Amino acid sequence: MHIFILITILFVSNFSVAKKAKILHVEFYLHDIVGGSNRSAVQVAGQSSNVTGLNPITSMFGSVFVMDNALTSTPSLNSTLVGRAQGLYAMASQHNEFSLLMTLTFHFIQESYNGSSFSVVGRNPVMSEIREMPIVGGTGVFRMARGYCLAKTYSMDQMDAVVGYNVTIFL
Ligand SMILES: *[C@@H]1O[C@H](CO)[C@@H](O)[C@H](O)[C@H]1NC(C)=O
Ligand SMILES: *[C@@H]1O[C@H](CO)[C@@H](O)[C@H](O)[C@H]1NC(C)=O
Ligand SMILES: *[C@@H]1O[C@H](CO)[C@@H](O)[C@H](O)[C@H]1NC(C)=O
Ligand SMILES: *[C@@H]1O[C@H](CO)[C@@H](O)[C@H](O)[C@H]1NC(C)=O
Ligand SMILES: *[C@@H]1O[C@H](CO)[C@@H](O)[C@H](O)[C@H]1NC(C)=O
């Protein structure tokens, strides 16, 4: 009897492991444009980044931005638009670092990912070379997704940034 139950449990757990074996790898570039006339991220709360005489890190603590950032296939903003990253990020550290709380949806418009999205909630210490952020769920082909993003800044122009995303998703 006990052996039978054990075999059943082993079979069930093997079955669920086999079902979850699908791994997707997706790469794209995110364009965070906060300056100029075509900005895609706007500050909605907190102090301005350039109050003279104040430490920009501690004075921007509490600032909140809303983004609708383009996701493209190469670092050029002119390359194929694969989707958009929409959501909020907040300056969440008052210590000597720019650390953001990211609460974002990544929505895709290309090929088999068209109409699907995944959600990211995580810590983004933007001065670190590689930032890891967890994927906490998704819709469409990404329904019930788990995974992680590895984000690396590709280029910076004042506050505007192009960020490369390497995304691994377990379905
Ligand atoms: C902003 O976008 C418009 C329309 O796409 C374009 O004509 C204009 O050159 C852009 N301006 C800048 C500063 O990139
Ligand atoms: C910095 O401050 C100046 C003067 O207050 C303002 O004109 C400018 O738009 C500000 N720049 C940014 C990026 O907030
Ligand atoms: C994007 O295209 C516009 C107009 O076609 C061009 O002026 C601009 O230099 C291009 N930008 C990049 C980064 O290739
Ligand atoms: C994505 O889906 C929308 C709505 O179903 C459709 O209009 C659009 O043509 C699709 N785009 C691509 C690239 O397949
Ligand atoms: C993804 O990671 C690989 C290996 O580190 C790297 O060559 C590639 O540029 C990364 N892609 C992006 C979009 O940053």
Short mmCIF file of C-alpha atoms and ligand atoms in Angstrom, two decimals:
data_model
loop_
_atom_site.label_atom_id
_atom_site.label_comp_id
_atom_site.label_asym_id
_atom_site.label_seq_id
_atom_site.Cartn_x
_atom_site.Cartn_y
_atom_site.Cartn_z
CA MET A 1 0.00 0.00 0.00
CA HIS A 2 2.72 2.48 0.99
CA ILE A 3 4.78 1.52 -2.05
CA PHE A 4 1.79 2.07 -4.27
CA ILE A 5 1.25 5.58 -2.85
CA LEU A 6 4.95 6.38 -3.24
CA ILE A 7 4.91 5.29 -6.88
CA THR A 8 1.80 7.37 -7.50
CA ILE A 9 3.45 10.46 -5.98
CA LEU A 10 6.63 9.93 -8.00
CA PHE A 11 4.60 9.54 -11.17
CA VAL A 12 2.54 12.68 -10.49
CA SER A 13 5.60 14.77 -9.66
CA ASN A 14 7.50 13.54 -12.73
CA PHE A 15 4.50 14.36 -14.85
CA SER A 16 4.31 17.95 -13.56
CA VAL A 17 8.07 18.45 -14.01
CA ALA A 18 7.79 17.23 -17.61
CA LYS A 19 4.92 19.63 -18.27
CA LYS A 20 6.96 22.61 -17.02
CA ALA A 21 10.04 21.87 -19.08
CA LYS A 22 9.38 24.53 -21.75
CA ILE A 23 11.92 27.36 -21.55
CA LEU A 24 11.70 30.47 -23.70
CA HIS A 25 14.52 32.93 -24.26
CA VAL A 26 13.63 36.42 -25.48
CA GLU A 27 15.93 39.41 -26.14
CA PHE A 28 14.99 43.01 -26.85
CA TYR A 29 16.00 46.61 -26.11
CA LEU A 30 13.98 49.02 -23.96
CA HIS A 31 14.08 52.76 -24.69
CA ASP A 32 13.55 54.92 -21.58
CA ILE A 33 13.23 58.48 -22.88
CA VAL A 34 12.69 61.06 -20.12
CA GLY A 35 13.93 64.19 -21.92
CA GLY A 36 13.12 66.01 -25.17
CA SER A 37 9.82 66.28 -27.00
CA ASN A 38 9.16 62.55 -27.52
CA ARG A 39 9.54 61.33 -23.97
CA SER A 40 8.11 57.93 -23.10
CA ALA A 41 8.49 58.19 -19.31
CA VAL A 42 7.06 61.02 -17.20
CA GLN A 43 7.60 61.89 -13.57
CA VAL A 44 4.28 61.96 -11.71
CA ALA A 45 5.43 62.51 -8.09
CA GLY A 46 8.43 63.62 -6.07
CA GLN A 47 11.10 66.25 -6.57
CA SER A 48 12.83 67.17 -9.81
CA SER A 49 16.16 65.50 -10.51
CA ASN A 50 18.10 68.76 -10.84
CA VAL A 51 17.41 70.93 -7.82
CA THR A 52 20.81 72.62 -7.39
CA GLY A 53 22.61 72.06 -4.12
CA LEU A 54 20.80 68.83 -3.29
CA ASN A 55 22.23 65.31 -3.57
CA PRO A 56 20.30 63.96 -6.58
CA ILE A 57 20.05 60.48 -5.09
CA THR A 58 18.58 61.41 -1.72
CA SER A 59 16.48 64.27 -3.14
CA MET A 60 14.88 61.98 -5.75
CA PHE A 61 13.92 59.37 -3.15
CA GLY A 62 10.13 58.95 -3.46
CA SER A 63 9.92 60.07 -7.09
CA VAL A 64 7.52 58.04 -9.22
CA PHE A 65 7.51 57.75 -13.01
CA VAL A 66 5.03 56.23 -15.47
CA MET A 67 6.54 54.67 -18.58
CA ASP A 68 5.25 53.55 -21.96
CA ASN A 69 8.61 52.53 -23.37
CA ALA A 70 9.24 51.05 -26.82
CA LEU A 71 10.80 47.58 -27.01
CA THR A 72 12.81 47.02 -30.20
CA SER A 73 14.74 44.17 -31.78
CA THR A 74 18.10 46.02 -31.91
CA PRO A 75 19.48 48.99 -29.91
CA SER A 76 18.24 51.42 -32.60
CA LEU A 77 14.87 53.01 -31.88
CA ASN A 78 14.25 52.67 -35.65
CA SER A 79 14.46 48.88 -35.59
CA THR A 80 11.42 46.57 -35.44
CA LEU A 81 9.03 47.46 -32.62
CA VAL A 82 8.39 44.18 -30.77
CA GLY A 83 6.27 45.58 -27.95
CA ARG A 84 6.03 48.10 -25.14
CA ALA A 85 6.91 48.16 -21.45
CA GLN A 86 4.16 49.96 -19.55
CA GLY A 87 3.98 50.65 -15.84
CA LEU A 88 5.47 52.45 -12.89
CA TYR A 89 8.92 52.82 -11.44
CA ALA A 90 9.82 54.54 -8.19
CA MET A 91 13.07 55.80 -6.67
CA ALA A 92 12.93 53.45 -3.70
CA SER A 93 16.34 53.89 -2.03
CA GLN A 94 17.44 56.81 0.14
CA HIS A 95 20.99 55.50 0.42
CA ASN A 96 23.92 56.06 -1.89
CA GLU A 97 22.53 54.28 -4.95
CA PHE A 98 19.83 54.71 -7.57
CA SER A 99 17.61 51.75 -6.82
CA LEU A 100 14.22 51.56 -8.46
CA LEU A 101 11.13 49.50 -7.67
CA MET A 102 9.90 48.31 -11.08
CA THR A 103 6.24 47.33 -11.52
CA LEU A 104 5.89 46.76 -15.25
CA THR A 105 3.92 44.91 -17.89
CA PHE A 106 5.79 43.87 -21.05
CA HIS A 107 3.30 43.62 -23.92
CA PHE A 108 4.31 42.09 -27.27
CA ILE A 109 2.97 42.63 -30.81
CA GLN A 110 5.11 40.29 -32.92
CA GLU A 111 4.55 36.79 -34.27
CA SER A 112 3.48 34.15 -31.76
CA TYR A 113 3.85 36.60 -28.83
CA ASN A 114 1.40 39.09 -30.38
CA GLY A 115 -1.14 40.11 -27.72
CA SER A 116 0.68 38.33 -24.87
CA SER A 117 2.31 40.00 -21.91
CA PHE A 118 4.31 39.22 -18.80
CA SER A 119 4.57 41.13 -15.54
CA VAL A 120 7.72 42.14 -13.68
CA VAL A 121 7.97 43.28 -10.06
CA GLY A 122 11.49 43.77 -8.82
CA ARG A 123 14.43 45.78 -7.58
CA ASN A 124 16.51 47.61 -10.18
CA PRO A 125 19.78 49.09 -8.87
CA VAL A 126 20.42 50.95 -12.13
CA MET A 127 24.13 51.62 -11.54
CA SER A 128 24.89 47.86 -11.34
CA GLU A 129 26.09 46.30 -14.58
CA ILE A 130 23.47 43.54 -14.65
CA ARG A 131 20.13 43.78 -12.83
CA GLU A 132 17.96 40.75 -12.27
CA MET A 133 14.20 41.16 -12.01
CA PRO A 134 11.63 38.40 -11.46
CA ILE A 135 8.75 37.64 -13.81
CA VAL A 136 5.70 36.99 -11.63
CA GLY A 137 3.07 36.02 -14.20
CA GLY A 138 1.72 36.62 -17.67
CA THR A 139 -1.10 36.42 -20.19
CA GLY A 140 -1.61 34.65 -23.54
CA VAL A 141 1.39 32.44 -24.38
CA PHE A 142 2.99 33.66 -21.12
CA ARG A 143 0.00 32.61 -18.94
CA MET A 144 1.24 31.34 -15.53
CA ALA A 145 4.80 32.25 -16.53
CA ARG A 146 7.69 32.31 -14.09
CA GLY A 147 11.14 33.55 -14.98
CA TYR A 148 13.64 36.35 -14.78
CA CYS A 149 14.98 39.31 -16.76
CA LEU A 150 18.66 40.22 -16.89
CA ALA A 151 18.85 43.93 -17.78
CA LYS A 152 22.05 45.64 -18.88
CA THR A 153 22.36 49.29 -19.90
CA TYR A 154 23.43 49.50 -23.54
CA SER A 155 23.81 53.29 -23.75
CA MET A 156 23.02 56.44 -21.77
CA ASP A 157 22.44 59.98 -23.03
CA GLN A 158 21.90 62.22 -19.98
CA MET A 159 18.87 60.57 -18.30
CA ASP A 160 17.74 58.69 -21.46
CA ALA A 161 18.75 55.04 -21.57
CA VAL A 162 18.70 52.07 -23.93
CA VAL A 163 18.59 48.89 -21.86
CA GLY A 164 19.15 45.38 -23.22
CA TYR A 165 16.86 42.70 -21.77
CA ASN A 166 17.72 38.99 -21.72
CA VAL A 167 14.58 37.21 -20.58
CA THR A 168 14.22 33.56 -19.55
CA ILE A 169 10.68 32.26 -19.12
CA PHE A 170 9.60 28.85 -17.77
CA LEU A 171 6.18 27.72 -18.99
C1 LIG B 1 9.38 62.99 -32.30
O1 LIG B 1 8.51 62.14 -33.03
C2 LIG B 1 8.03 62.75 -34.22
C3 LIG B 1 7.01 61.80 -34.83
O2 LIG B 1 7.46 60.48 -34.83
C4 LIG B 1 9.20 63.04 -35.16
O3 LIG B 1 8.75 63.67 -36.32
C5 LIG B 1 10.21 63.95 -34.44
O4 LIG B 1 11.36 64.11 -35.22
C6 LIG B 1 10.63 63.36 -33.10
N1 LIG B 1 11.44 64.31 -32.35
C7 LIG B 1 12.55 63.98 -31.73
C8 LIG B 1 13.24 65.07 -30.99
O5 LIG B 1 13.01 62.84 -31.76
C1 LIG B 2 16.47 71.34 -14.72
O1 LIG B 2 16.12 72.61 -14.16
C2 LIG B 2 15.97 73.62 -15.12
C3 LIG B 2 15.75 74.94 -14.38
O2 LIG B 2 14.92 74.74 -13.28
C4 LIG B 2 14.80 73.24 -16.06
O3 LIG B 2 14.64 74.25 -17.03
C5 LIG B 2 15.10 71.92 -16.72
O4 LIG B 2 14.01 71.51 -17.53
C6 LIG B 2 15.38 70.87 -15.67
N1 LIG B 2 15.82 69.63 -16.34
C7 LIG B 2 15.33 68.42 -16.00
C8 LIG B 2 15.89 67.25 -16.73
O5 LIG B 2 14.47 68.28 -15.15
C1 LIG B 3 16.01 56.90 -37.32
O1 LIG B 3 15.42 57.34 -38.54
C2 LIG B 3 15.44 58.76 -38.70
C3 LIG B 3 14.64 59.13 -39.94
O2 LIG B 3 14.53 58.04 -40.82
C4 LIG B 3 16.89 59.23 -38.77
O3 LIG B 3 16.91 60.63 -38.89
C5 LIG B 3 17.59 58.83 -37.47
O4 LIG B 3 18.95 59.16 -37.54
C6 LIG B 3 17.46 57.34 -37.25
N1 LIG B 3 17.97 57.05 -35.91
C7 LIG B 3 18.79 56.01 -35.67
C8 LIG B 3 19.23 55.83 -34.25
O5 LIG B 3 19.16 55.23 -36.53
C1 LIG B 4 -1.20 41.39 -33.84
O1 LIG B 4 -2.57 41.20 -33.48
C2 LIG B 4 -3.40 42.29 -33.88
C3 LIG B 4 -4.78 42.08 -33.27
O2 LIG B 4 -5.16 40.74 -33.37
C4 LIG B 4 -3.40 42.40 -35.39
O3 LIG B 4 -4.19 43.48 -35.79
C5 LIG B 4 -1.97 42.61 -35.86
O4 LIG B 4 -1.90 42.63 -37.29
C6 LIG B 4 -1.04 41.52 -35.34
N1 LIG B 4 0.34 41.88 -35.67
C7 LIG B 4 1.21 41.02 -36.20
C8 LIG B 4 2.58 41.54 -36.45
O5 LIG B 4 0.92 39.86 -36.46
C1 LIG B 5 22.07 38.79 -23.78
O1 LIG B 5 23.19 38.15 -23.21
C2 LIG B 5 24.20 37.83 -24.16
C3 LIG B 5 25.26 37.04 -23.45
O2 LIG B 5 25.72 37.71 -22.30
C4 LIG B 5 24.73 39.12 -24.77
O3 LIG B 5 25.69 38.83 -25.75
C5 LIG B 5 23.58 39.90 -25.41
O4 LIG B 5 24.02 41.14 -25.87
C6 LIG B 5 22.46 40.12 -24.41
N1 LIG B 5 21.31 40.72 -25.07
C7 LIG B 5 20.83 41.93 -24.75
C8 LIG B 5 19.61 42.35 -25.48
O5 LIG B 5 21.34 42.65 -23.90
#
